[in-house]
């Protein structure tokens, strides 16, 4: 009984476990459409019977855990793919996180009439939209059972992912456990999932680097999608939803597809857990899941961003990518990768493979020497990708803002050209050119469209806060007055902080260049209205109005970062462009390192009692502004401070700050939600005040702000 009920015979595959359309056998076409649907109907009845037996088994077995059973039919032309009903994953309590004893039916054949559907509903079979349409508007569907099930299953998946986080913070370097090294362990996981051989089917672009990995991968994905290819993109970290890490054709993977592939991977791996082979940590599991999704969804190209380093990164189980790329290198993750640029470059070059061409963005000589030596030892070409010349491509507006993106775009163009050439598609693309030119600097129109439409949240992103966004007619762009504007960039290394500062200074200079420097959010912000050409929101200048613009810094960084380097780099770069912060606000993140949550989840208690790190950041800031350590009459603790500063605190600039016994140019805020509310209240109370808030130092902070603004 625990094996479930199976159709046997040469026409049906005999397997257990969740549905996998890549392994389910098809009925021979000779059976014809009618025979196939009759077989499917009989299979549905068998599954219903098995579900009833399983339900009885679960009700009498106290040790049995919850189970999700899949009965999925996918009709393709005149053949039928079948994932057979099975319960091989249901009898091991420790392996399961499922929330409901529900079976899933995604397609109903024509031979199944309404009476059968009633039986399906009575057996608590979950049905997708096409099945619901056939069943009619029964009350069972009106009460939101579908949404409730998906929501509970998704929350269970988030709990399962959270259980894979073994470290409480990034400073924790404790080993995962087991007897295998990381890459050896990854290979075993791939074998368990049946992906070890099939991963070679993917035509991969593999990208490592310190700065711009995500941007370069995003450009590549947008370019090749514009060229007509089905794309898969794997990046990290996510800002709001974990599904952001896995994209299909430019969109985050859907909840349904995520859950289908997630639980398939989860159960197969859980069955094989042992002291020698523990469950994979979070990033390794998500890497495996991305491979599973891209193989199952049959993408034409998979763009894979390295997580950390390269040589020992989980993604480096890729043995034969089509092409590899290295973005700009700098000093980051030194506790793992080394304390010199050469050591860091050695790790990044670990993704190079024999026979696989490689490209790099321009590098400092210390890093370039290591990259070239590694390529030479492998006897592979290493070409330097020339940054795009914005003068040559006058009028090109990159989808990602900032001058540094021309470097990432140049690398993406080189990687995509190489990918198209190696896969035999470049000639077809060039053949569409009217003039027939094939010079090295030629960029096809599809490339230009991809570069201009690429979107990546949290990198040089501008969000106009909805509650105070509009003044006057909602249909007239001239009346738009953004009184509270958030400039979000997850910079957290010295080099990226400098690039962030240059972008912020340029983006706040006025409306004449704003269309070239700001891009709409790829995350839909509730009630936010995007107007103007190409979706950009024009900014109103101060000329002819009494508006006073103030630049505010909203900052946090992880304790493994060095704020003594990050903050001075930010302040000095902004000052060199004539931008000065009126005030700085230091706030704890809302999200936690050891918890994965859905995008709608806001912690109930987000006020932090431990603000020591934020106070240390504040002291560094005050010393930068005043040139000396602030003085105190006594030691300030959290209870000694007001929860929030008075609203007139924002009205004075740093030039009027007096370094007395109190912090005068900055404030420590108790929580992020209170900070957002306080900023909104400030601009509401003062009609002449416009706040331009730079949110930086941490991608986690940026994601938390986006989550709050979306609400």
XYZ file of C-alpha atoms in Angstrom:
711
model
C 0.000 0.000 0.000
C 2.837 2.361 0.749
C 3.995 1.910 -2.810
C 0.767 3.362 -4.160
C -1.198 2.133 -7.157
C 0.585 2.000 -10.501
C -0.388 1.244 -14.041
C 1.947 -1.433 -15.258
C 2.853 -2.553 -18.718
C 5.055 -1.456 -21.539
C 3.100 1.736 -22.154
C 3.357 3.125 -18.641
C 6.392 4.002 -16.606
C 6.432 2.461 -13.124
C 7.855 5.078 -10.777
C 7.077 6.667 -7.469
C 7.381 10.207 -6.162
C 6.369 13.640 -7.402
C 5.700 14.271 -11.061
C 8.588 14.992 -13.430
C 7.581 15.646 -17.014
C 11.074 15.012 -18.281
C 11.021 11.372 -17.091
C 7.359 10.469 -17.514
C 6.846 8.202 -20.535
C 4.339 9.051 -23.231
C 1.713 6.775 -24.721
C 2.615 5.868 -28.291
C 0.777 8.089 -30.749
C -0.832 5.001 -32.314
C -3.189 4.805 -29.384
C -4.734 8.048 -30.603
C -6.256 10.879 -28.684
C -9.365 9.003 -27.512
C -7.447 5.998 -26.182
C -5.022 8.253 -24.366
C -7.796 10.145 -22.646
C -9.574 6.926 -21.669
C -6.342 5.644 -20.117
C -5.935 8.939 -18.293
C -9.455 8.717 -16.879
C -8.823 5.192 -15.594
C -5.539 6.358 -14.084
C -7.356 9.201 -12.328
C -9.792 6.723 -10.780
C -6.896 4.535 -9.629
C -5.231 7.564 -8.137
C -8.396 8.546 -6.309
C -8.645 5.062 -4.860
C -5.013 5.198 -3.833
C -5.521 8.630 -2.280
C -8.379 7.256 -0.191
C -6.263 4.314 0.948
C -3.402 6.644 1.738
C -5.711 8.917 3.713
C -6.860 5.913 5.747
C -3.257 4.869 6.288
C -2.329 8.321 7.525
C -5.320 8.476 9.849
C -4.376 5.254 11.640
C -0.621 5.730 11.686
C 0.441 8.264 14.323
C 3.997 8.235 13.014
C 3.002 9.123 9.472
C 3.654 12.666 8.384
C 1.713 14.931 6.080
C 1.914 14.176 2.395
C 1.451 15.851 -0.943
C 0.604 13.481 -3.788
C 0.726 14.504 -7.427
C -1.513 13.190 -10.161
C -0.589 15.328 -13.122
C -1.596 14.943 -16.739
C -0.066 17.034 -19.473
C -1.609 16.646 -22.901
C 0.784 17.270 -25.748
C -0.487 16.867 -29.312
C -1.807 13.311 -29.572
C 0.365 11.890 -26.834
C 0.010 11.936 -23.083
C 2.796 12.383 -20.556
C 2.001 10.845 -17.214
C 3.571 11.316 -13.808
C 2.174 8.339 -11.931
C 0.757 8.466 -8.461
C 3.123 7.344 -5.749
C 3.906 7.716 -2.071
C 7.550 6.811 -1.773
C 8.229 10.136 -0.041
C 5.278 9.966 2.340
C 6.348 7.362 4.855
C 9.325 9.065 6.420
C 8.249 11.598 9.015
C 11.531 13.411 9.236
C 11.580 14.160 5.537
C 8.377 16.139 5.125
C 7.255 19.723 5.503
C 3.953 19.486 3.640
C 0.957 21.317 5.004
C -2.049 19.446 3.614
C -3.002 15.945 2.524
C -3.928 17.143 -0.936
C -3.500 15.554 -4.330
C -2.871 17.725 -7.370
C -4.546 17.498 -10.787
C -3.237 19.961 -13.359
C -5.127 18.790 -16.472
C -8.331 16.846 -16.957
C -8.878 14.843 -20.153
C -12.065 15.236 -22.151
C -13.161 11.730 -21.171
C -13.519 12.821 -17.543
C -16.989 14.289 -17.060
C -18.416 16.484 -14.307
C -19.359 13.496 -12.159
C -15.708 12.451 -12.003
C -14.765 15.993 -11.053
C -17.160 15.846 -8.139
C -15.377 12.700 -6.949
C -12.053 14.489 -7.327
C -13.290 17.320 -5.159
C -14.636 14.927 -2.563
C -11.213 13.295 -2.352
C -9.600 16.715 -1.741
C -7.813 16.713 -5.074
C -6.187 20.074 -5.800
C -7.040 21.229 -9.332
C -5.471 23.874 -11.526
C -7.364 26.603 -13.384
C -8.285 24.577 -16.517
C -9.783 21.880 -14.306
C -11.640 24.436 -12.228
C -13.109 25.951 -15.386
C -14.486 22.565 -16.361
C -15.852 21.948 -12.887
C -17.794 25.201 -12.864
C -18.099 27.727 -10.081
C -18.665 25.360 -7.204
C -18.575 26.912 -3.737
C -15.429 24.943 -2.899
C -13.502 27.119 -5.334
C -15.189 30.360 -4.332
C -13.867 30.110 -0.787
C -10.253 30.456 -1.864
C -9.113 26.894 -1.217
C -6.644 27.118 -4.080
C -4.926 30.272 -2.819
C -4.925 28.966 0.737
C -3.250 25.750 -0.286
C -0.575 27.456 -2.372
C 0.107 29.975 0.393
C 0.501 27.320 3.073
C 2.687 25.159 0.856
C 4.878 28.163 -0.010
C 5.270 29.147 3.645
C 6.208 25.532 4.399
C 8.856 25.744 1.683
C 10.259 28.903 3.296
C 10.458 27.089 6.640
C 12.224 24.211 4.942
C 14.744 26.581 3.333
C 15.341 28.301 6.667
C 16.267 24.954 8.182
C 19.169 24.780 5.698
C 20.823 27.896 7.167
C 23.349 26.442 9.595
C 25.186 29.677 10.404
C 23.757 32.459 12.544
C 25.755 35.162 10.753
C 28.339 35.542 8.011
C 31.236 35.561 10.466
C 30.373 31.999 11.451
C 32.713 29.779 9.420
C 31.749 26.449 11.004
C 31.864 23.508 8.573
C 28.717 21.960 7.135
C 29.608 18.458 8.303
C 29.846 15.112 6.575
C 32.885 13.482 5.050
C 32.764 15.100 1.607
C 34.196 18.371 0.334
C 31.750 20.931 -1.055
C 32.098 20.194 -4.777
C 32.232 16.447 -4.177
C 29.069 16.768 -2.134
C 27.430 18.825 -4.911
C 28.220 16.086 -7.431
C 26.527 13.510 -5.189
C 23.470 15.718 -4.851
C 23.285 16.070 -8.633
C 23.432 12.296 -8.978
C 20.622 11.842 -6.439
C 18.466 14.287 -8.396
C 19.272 12.588 -11.687
C 20.978 15.713 -13.007
C 24.639 14.697 -13.108
C 24.610 13.827 -16.807
C 21.808 16.126 -17.862
C 23.540 19.276 -16.642
C 25.756 18.972 -19.718
C 22.635 19.629 -21.812
C 22.543 23.222 -20.556
C 24.304 25.825 -22.693
C 25.736 27.911 -19.865
C 27.300 31.338 -19.491
C 29.217 31.240 -16.175
C 30.119 34.588 -14.562
C 32.327 35.357 -11.528
C 33.682 38.629 -10.156
C 33.528 41.113 -7.284
C 31.458 43.945 -8.742
C 28.775 43.730 -11.388
C 28.197 39.965 -11.552
C 24.452 40.320 -11.219
C 24.304 43.265 -13.624
C 26.387 41.475 -16.258
C 24.245 38.346 -15.994
C 21.089 40.445 -16.219
C 22.351 42.167 -19.368
C 23.214 38.758 -20.894
C 19.768 37.386 -20.135
C 17.984 40.407 -21.608
C 20.127 40.358 -24.768
C 19.614 36.672 -25.530
C 15.905 36.862 -24.716
C 15.605 39.699 -27.235
C 17.373 37.418 -29.717
C 14.515 34.953 -29.335
C 15.985 32.389 -26.941
C 14.281 30.856 -23.917
C 16.428 32.026 -21.009
C 17.179 30.894 -17.487
C 18.937 33.210 -15.026
C 20.349 32.302 -11.607
C 21.578 35.167 -9.403
C 21.983 35.928 -5.712
C 21.060 37.179 -3.235
C 17.347 37.866 -3.428
C 15.875 41.107 -2.112
C 12.233 40.303 -1.344
C 11.339 36.822 -2.634
C 13.661 33.834 -2.916
C 12.046 33.178 -6.314
C 13.924 36.236 -7.624
C 17.043 34.083 -7.785
C 15.608 31.851 -10.514
C 14.143 33.566 -13.568
C 12.607 32.129 -16.705
C 12.364 34.397 -19.732
C 13.053 37.459 -17.617
C 10.436 36.742 -14.958
C 10.789 35.309 -11.471
C 9.806 31.653 -11.442
C 6.097 31.295 -10.676
C 4.947 30.015 -7.295
C 3.441 26.875 -8.856
C 6.613 25.947 -10.719
C 8.770 26.800 -7.740
C 6.761 24.521 -5.451
C 6.686 21.676 -7.973
C 10.452 21.583 -8.436
C 11.238 22.538 -4.837
C 9.430 19.631 -3.196
C 10.711 17.210 -5.804
C 14.306 18.166 -4.939
C 13.602 18.350 -1.220
C 12.124 14.858 -0.906
C 14.713 13.148 -3.082
C 17.550 14.685 -1.070
C 15.906 14.066 2.299
C 15.614 10.356 1.523
C 19.403 10.123 1.274
C 20.384 12.189 4.325
C 23.033 10.574 6.535
C 25.842 11.547 8.878
C 28.188 11.486 5.906
C 25.830 13.383 3.616
C 23.755 16.098 5.331
C 21.194 18.226 3.540
C 22.865 20.908 1.409
C 23.141 24.405 2.918
C 20.852 27.091 1.525
C 22.926 28.343 -1.409
C 23.862 24.829 -2.506
C 20.218 23.746 -2.436
C 19.125 26.781 -4.465
C 21.907 26.110 -6.976
C 20.682 22.534 -7.370
C 17.110 23.783 -7.674
C 18.120 26.228 -10.427
C 19.771 23.420 -12.403
C 16.659 21.283 -11.937
C 14.362 24.070 -13.118
C 16.460 24.997 -16.146
C 16.766 21.381 -17.274
C 13.080 20.614 -16.730
C 11.939 23.829 -18.420
C 14.315 23.193 -21.345
C 15.852 26.649 -21.528
C 18.033 27.477 -24.513
C 20.607 29.291 -22.386
C 21.344 29.306 -18.664
C 23.190 32.313 -17.234
C 24.731 31.339 -13.899
C 26.169 33.854 -11.438
C 28.840 32.557 -9.061
C 27.904 32.909 -5.402
C 31.274 33.436 -3.723
C 34.729 33.229 -5.268
C 34.711 30.701 -8.068
C 37.129 27.843 -7.572
C 35.226 26.274 -4.673
C 31.831 27.829 -5.356
C 28.815 25.532 -5.538
C 28.158 26.556 -9.141
C 31.573 25.244 -10.187
C 30.176 21.756 -10.717
C 29.573 23.108 -14.218
C 32.137 21.196 -16.253
C 31.623 22.529 -19.757
C 30.049 25.984 -20.015
C 29.890 27.619 -23.414
C 31.795 30.696 -22.194
C 33.064 32.166 -18.902
C 33.269 35.789 -17.773
C 35.024 37.718 -14.992
C 33.633 41.092 -13.935
C 35.625 43.828 -12.187
C 37.621 42.542 -9.214
C 38.124 44.234 -5.869
C 38.637 43.657 -2.156
C 35.656 41.793 -0.779
C 35.008 38.556 1.148
C 38.643 38.698 2.186
C 38.017 36.408 5.151
C 37.415 33.636 2.599
C 39.211 34.630 -0.597
C 42.413 36.235 0.685
C 43.760 39.666 1.472
C 45.410 40.539 -1.837
C 43.908 41.198 -5.246
C 46.019 38.390 -6.666
C 44.627 35.841 -4.216
C 41.080 36.957 -4.958
C 41.707 36.764 -8.714
C 43.000 33.203 -8.301
C 39.678 32.151 -6.785
C 37.672 33.883 -9.501
C 39.745 32.300 -12.274
C 38.814 28.900 -10.846
C 35.764 28.835 -13.128
C 37.997 28.708 -16.240
C 37.760 25.342 -18.016
C 39.910 23.705 -20.707
C 38.577 24.433 -24.172
C 36.169 27.120 -22.943
C 36.826 30.728 -24.056
C 36.901 33.361 -21.319
C 36.402 37.115 -21.159
C 37.225 39.639 -18.488
C 36.410 43.239 -17.785
C 39.481 45.512 -17.573
C 41.399 44.771 -14.358
C 44.249 46.183 -12.310
C 47.554 44.604 -13.285
C 47.809 42.510 -10.095
C 44.525 40.793 -10.886
C 45.013 40.650 -14.666
C 48.353 38.873 -14.328
C 46.753 36.065 -12.326
C 43.828 35.710 -14.730
C 46.125 35.565 -17.757
C 48.433 33.043 -16.096
C 45.518 30.760 -15.255
C 44.162 30.995 -18.805
C 47.607 30.309 -20.229
C 48.026 27.187 -18.088
C 44.697 25.902 -19.395
C 45.630 26.941 -22.957
C 42.433 28.922 -23.428
C 41.930 32.413 -24.872
C 41.268 35.239 -22.408
C 39.991 38.364 -24.106
C 39.476 41.749 -22.488
C 35.948 43.001 -23.085
C 35.986 46.658 -24.072
C 33.481 48.807 -22.144
C 30.740 50.252 -24.296
C 31.525 53.736 -25.556
C 28.493 55.880 -24.748
C 29.706 58.453 -27.285
C 29.659 55.872 -30.090
C 26.217 54.687 -29.028
C 24.727 58.112 -28.473
C 21.162 57.872 -27.306
C 21.564 54.377 -25.839
C 19.957 54.315 -22.414
C 21.063 51.288 -20.422
C 18.343 49.638 -18.402
C 20.680 49.673 -15.390
C 21.848 53.090 -14.220
C 25.339 54.390 -13.550
C 28.445 54.957 -15.650
C 29.989 51.744 -14.297
C 27.277 49.777 -16.108
C 28.966 50.507 -19.446
C 31.770 48.196 -18.254
C 29.303 45.442 -17.362
C 27.396 45.964 -20.614
C 30.599 45.639 -22.631
C 31.396 42.318 -20.969
C 27.821 41.096 -21.524
C 28.015 41.940 -25.236
C 31.252 39.946 -25.592
C 29.838 36.961 -23.692
C 26.643 36.912 -25.754
C 28.500 37.224 -29.066
C 30.724 34.317 -28.085
C 27.747 32.236 -26.930
C 25.947 32.819 -30.220
C 29.063 31.931 -32.203
C 29.786 28.763 -30.224
C 26.190 27.567 -30.476
C 25.973 28.281 -34.204
C 23.485 31.139 -33.990
C 25.638 34.198 -34.704
C 25.599 33.822 -38.491
C 21.799 33.754 -38.525
C 21.696 36.953 -36.502
C 24.268 38.709 -38.677
C 22.467 37.525 -41.788
C 19.588 39.790 -40.923
C 21.804 42.871 -41.296
C 21.083 44.954 -44.363
C 24.602 46.281 -44.834
C 26.344 43.010 -44.014
C 29.003 44.583 -41.801
C 30.644 42.166 -39.375
C 33.264 44.331 -37.657
C 34.131 43.561 -34.032
C 32.440 46.706 -32.749
C 29.154 45.886 -34.447
C 26.278 45.424 -32.005
C 23.013 44.020 -33.390
C 19.768 45.878 -32.798
C 18.531 43.012 -30.613
C 21.549 43.523 -28.337
C 20.749 47.217 -27.985
C 17.142 46.438 -27.089
C 18.296 43.964 -24.464
C 20.734 46.438 -22.946
C 18.039 49.093 -22.682
C 15.346 46.831 -21.202
C 17.438 44.957 -18.607
C 16.115 45.350 -15.057
C 17.690 44.432 -11.714
C 16.218 45.549 -8.417
C 18.339 47.158 -5.743
C 21.121 48.344 -8.026
C 20.999 52.073 -8.806
C 17.216 51.953 -8.468
C 14.985 54.972 -7.874
C 11.596 54.620 -6.163
C 9.275 57.582 -5.652
C 7.259 56.978 -2.536
C 3.577 56.628 -3.404
C 1.893 58.369 -0.438
C 3.495 61.723 -1.244
C 4.188 61.282 -4.922
C 1.398 63.227 -6.572
C 0.415 66.893 -6.326
C -2.507 68.005 -8.475
C -3.753 66.177 -11.552
C -2.699 62.562 -11.741
C -2.677 62.715 -15.534
C -0.227 65.587 -15.915
C 3.465 64.789 -15.536
C 4.176 68.455 -14.895
C 2.334 68.236 -11.600
C 4.369 65.319 -10.328
C 6.336 66.327 -7.293
C 8.313 63.560 -5.627
C 8.741 64.781 -2.070
C 10.200 61.517 -0.781
C 12.474 59.675 -3.187
C 14.503 56.577 -2.350
C 17.746 55.889 -4.202
C 18.593 52.249 -3.580
C 21.912 50.574 -4.249
C 23.213 47.536 -2.397
C 26.871 48.605 -2.587
C 28.945 46.954 0.141
C 32.546 47.026 -1.084
C 34.847 50.068 -1.410
C 34.752 49.979 -5.213
C 30.996 49.547 -5.455
C 30.477 52.266 -2.827
C 32.428 54.703 -4.995
C 30.320 53.789 -8.027
C 27.175 54.205 -5.931
C 28.272 57.653 -4.767
C 28.915 58.818 -8.346
C 25.520 57.547 -9.467
C 23.681 59.164 -6.545
C 25.396 62.501 -7.094
C 24.483 62.485 -10.776
C 20.926 61.259 -10.211
C 20.115 64.055 -7.754
C 21.494 66.904 -9.853
C 18.241 67.721 -11.630
C 15.734 66.633 -14.200
C 17.805 67.314 -17.316
C 19.769 64.083 -16.972
C 17.403 62.089 -14.793
C 15.967 60.072 -17.690
C 19.438 58.746 -18.412
C 20.269 58.025 -14.832
C 17.190 56.489 -13.256
C 15.316 53.345 -14.059
C 11.945 52.070 -12.909
C 11.809 49.345 -10.351
C 11.521 45.761 -11.533
C 9.543 45.208 -8.357
C 5.998 46.505 -8.583
C 5.507 49.082 -5.838
C 1.878 49.270 -4.793
C 0.111 52.449 -5.920
C 3.293 53.723 -7.596
C 2.601 55.456 -10.906
C 5.239 55.330 -13.631
C 4.855 58.096 -16.179
C 6.930 59.806 -18.795
C 8.913 58.442 -21.702
C 10.158 54.857 -21.374
C 8.536 54.540 -17.961
C 10.813 57.041 -16.269
C 9.444 59.421 -13.661
C 10.471 63.013 -14.398
C 11.726 65.010 -11.453
C 10.591 68.538 -10.811
C 13.428 71.025 -10.476
C 13.624 73.530 -7.651
C 13.552 76.479 -10.045
C 10.356 78.486 -9.730
C 9.344 76.746 -6.508
C 10.102 76.988 -2.810
C 11.107 73.345 -2.541
C 14.180 72.579 -0.457
C 15.931 69.338 -1.352
C 17.979 67.507 1.252
C 20.104 64.430 0.763
C 19.751 61.862 3.551
C 21.796 58.714 4.059
C 20.036 55.572 5.305
C 22.812 53.103 6.069
C 23.669 49.744 7.531
C 26.282 47.140 6.701
C 27.187 43.692 7.928
C 29.747 43.505 10.700
C 32.193 41.682 8.420
C 32.447 44.877 6.350
C 34.776 47.724 7.277
C 32.760 50.947 7.726
C 36.021 52.841 8.323
C 36.625 52.305 4.576
C 33.071 52.320 3.209
C 31.755 55.523 4.805
C 34.733 57.788 3.994
C 34.712 56.502 0.391
C 31.025 57.373 0.115
C 31.328 60.831 1.702
C 34.447 61.869 -0.212
C 33.178 60.700 -3.605
C 29.866 62.505 -3.123
C 31.639 65.662 -1.909
C 33.903 65.691 -4.973
C 30.719 65.964 -7.071
C 29.219 68.668 -4.870
C 26.784 66.412 -3.025
C 26.629 66.648 0.765
C 24.392 64.697 3.107
C 22.262 66.767 5.457
C 21.861 63.896 7.887
C 22.685 60.210 8.242
C 20.349 57.611 9.734
C 21.709 54.287 10.952
C 19.163 51.506 11.217
C 19.172 47.739 11.804
C 17.988 45.455 9.022
C 14.497 44.057 9.278
C 15.368 40.665 7.775
C 17.571 38.184 9.569
C 20.500 36.196 8.247
C 19.108 32.849 9.383
C 15.531 33.137 8.136
C 13.993 32.900 4.657
C 10.593 34.564 4.417
C 8.038 35.250 1.722
C 7.652 38.728 0.265
C 4.470 39.385 2.227
C 5.947 38.489 5.597
C 6.824 41.412 7.868
C 8.224 40.455 11.298
C 5.795 41.346 14.077
C 8.515 42.731 16.341
C 11.196 44.492 14.318
C 12.490 46.934 16.946
C 16.026 45.988 17.869
C 17.235 46.084 21.461
C 20.830 45.612 20.368
C 21.890 48.712 18.467
C 25.569 48.646 19.392
C 26.634 48.189 15.791
C 24.489 51.112 14.648
C 25.983 53.327 17.371
C 29.489 52.382 16.235
C 28.557 53.361 12.668
C 27.238 56.671 13.980
C 30.472 57.442 15.805
C 32.473 56.777 12.638
C 30.163 59.108 10.712
C 30.414 61.936 13.223
C 34.185 61.683 13.174
C 34.181 61.911 9.369
C 31.975 65.008 9.421
C 33.663 66.848 12.305
C 37.179 65.475 12.044
C 37.243 64.287 15.636
C 35.507 61.889 17.957
C 32.252 63.217 19.459
C 32.287 63.982 23.156
C 29.843 62.626 25.708
C 28.881 63.514 29.236
C 27.979 59.888 29.850
C 27.727 56.603 28.055
C 24.612 56.577 25.917
C 22.537 53.416 25.988
C 19.394 52.602 24.016
C 17.095 53.477 26.921
C 18.735 56.894 27.271
C 17.723 57.965 23.785
C 14.365 59.023 22.420
C 12.852 56.426 20.125
C 12.884 58.839 17.195
C 14.513 62.253 16.733
C 12.264 65.326 16.466
C 11.167 66.049 12.906
C 12.931 69.403 12.795
C 16.136 67.369 13.117
C 16.156 67.072 9.308
C 15.858 70.781 8.636
C 19.452 71.654 9.523
C 22.375 70.820 7.258
C 25.720 69.433 8.366
C 27.222 72.890 7.867
C 25.156 74.032 10.853
C 25.870 70.978 12.983
C 27.738 71.765 16.183
C 29.752 68.867 17.636
C 28.699 69.252 21.236
C 27.801 66.622 23.786
C 25.197 65.091 21.482
C 25.306 63.603 18.026
C 24.251 66.447 15.743
C 24.574 65.156 12.187
C 23.128 61.689 12.537
C 20.720 59.486 14.436
C 20.334 55.815 15.306
C 16.829 54.633 14.456
C 15.231 51.779 16.431
C 13.653 50.006 13.428
C 13.245 50.304 9.700
C 9.404 50.473 9.605
C 9.456 53.335 12.121
C 12.116 55.086 10.054
C 10.070 54.931 6.847
C 6.998 56.230 8.677
C 9.036 59.023 10.283
C 10.418 60.148 6.904
C 6.916 60.173 5.437
C 5.606 62.221 8.353
C 8.441 64.723 7.963
C 7.632 65.542 4.342
C 3.902 65.596 4.994
C 4.316 68.181 7.743
C 6.616 70.399 5.688
C 5.236 71.073 2.166
C 8.463 72.758 1.075
C 10.711 69.812 1.973
C 11.915 67.189 -0.499
C 13.995 64.285 0.806
C 16.330 62.311 -1.431
C 17.260 59.250 0.596
C 20.219 57.081 -0.398
C 19.775 53.539 0.923
C 23.037 51.624 0.748
C 25.616 49.472 2.535
C 23.663 46.226 2.400
C 21.503 44.410 -0.142
C 19.507 43.073 2.802
C 18.708 46.651 3.863
C 17.735 47.558 0.297
C 15.452 44.531 0.090
C 13.804 45.400 3.398
C 13.096 48.967 2.232
C 11.607 47.692 -1.039
C 9.413 45.259 0.875
C 8.061 48.075 3.056
C 7.512 50.425 0.124
C 5.686 47.726 -1.818
C 3.229 47.377 1.047
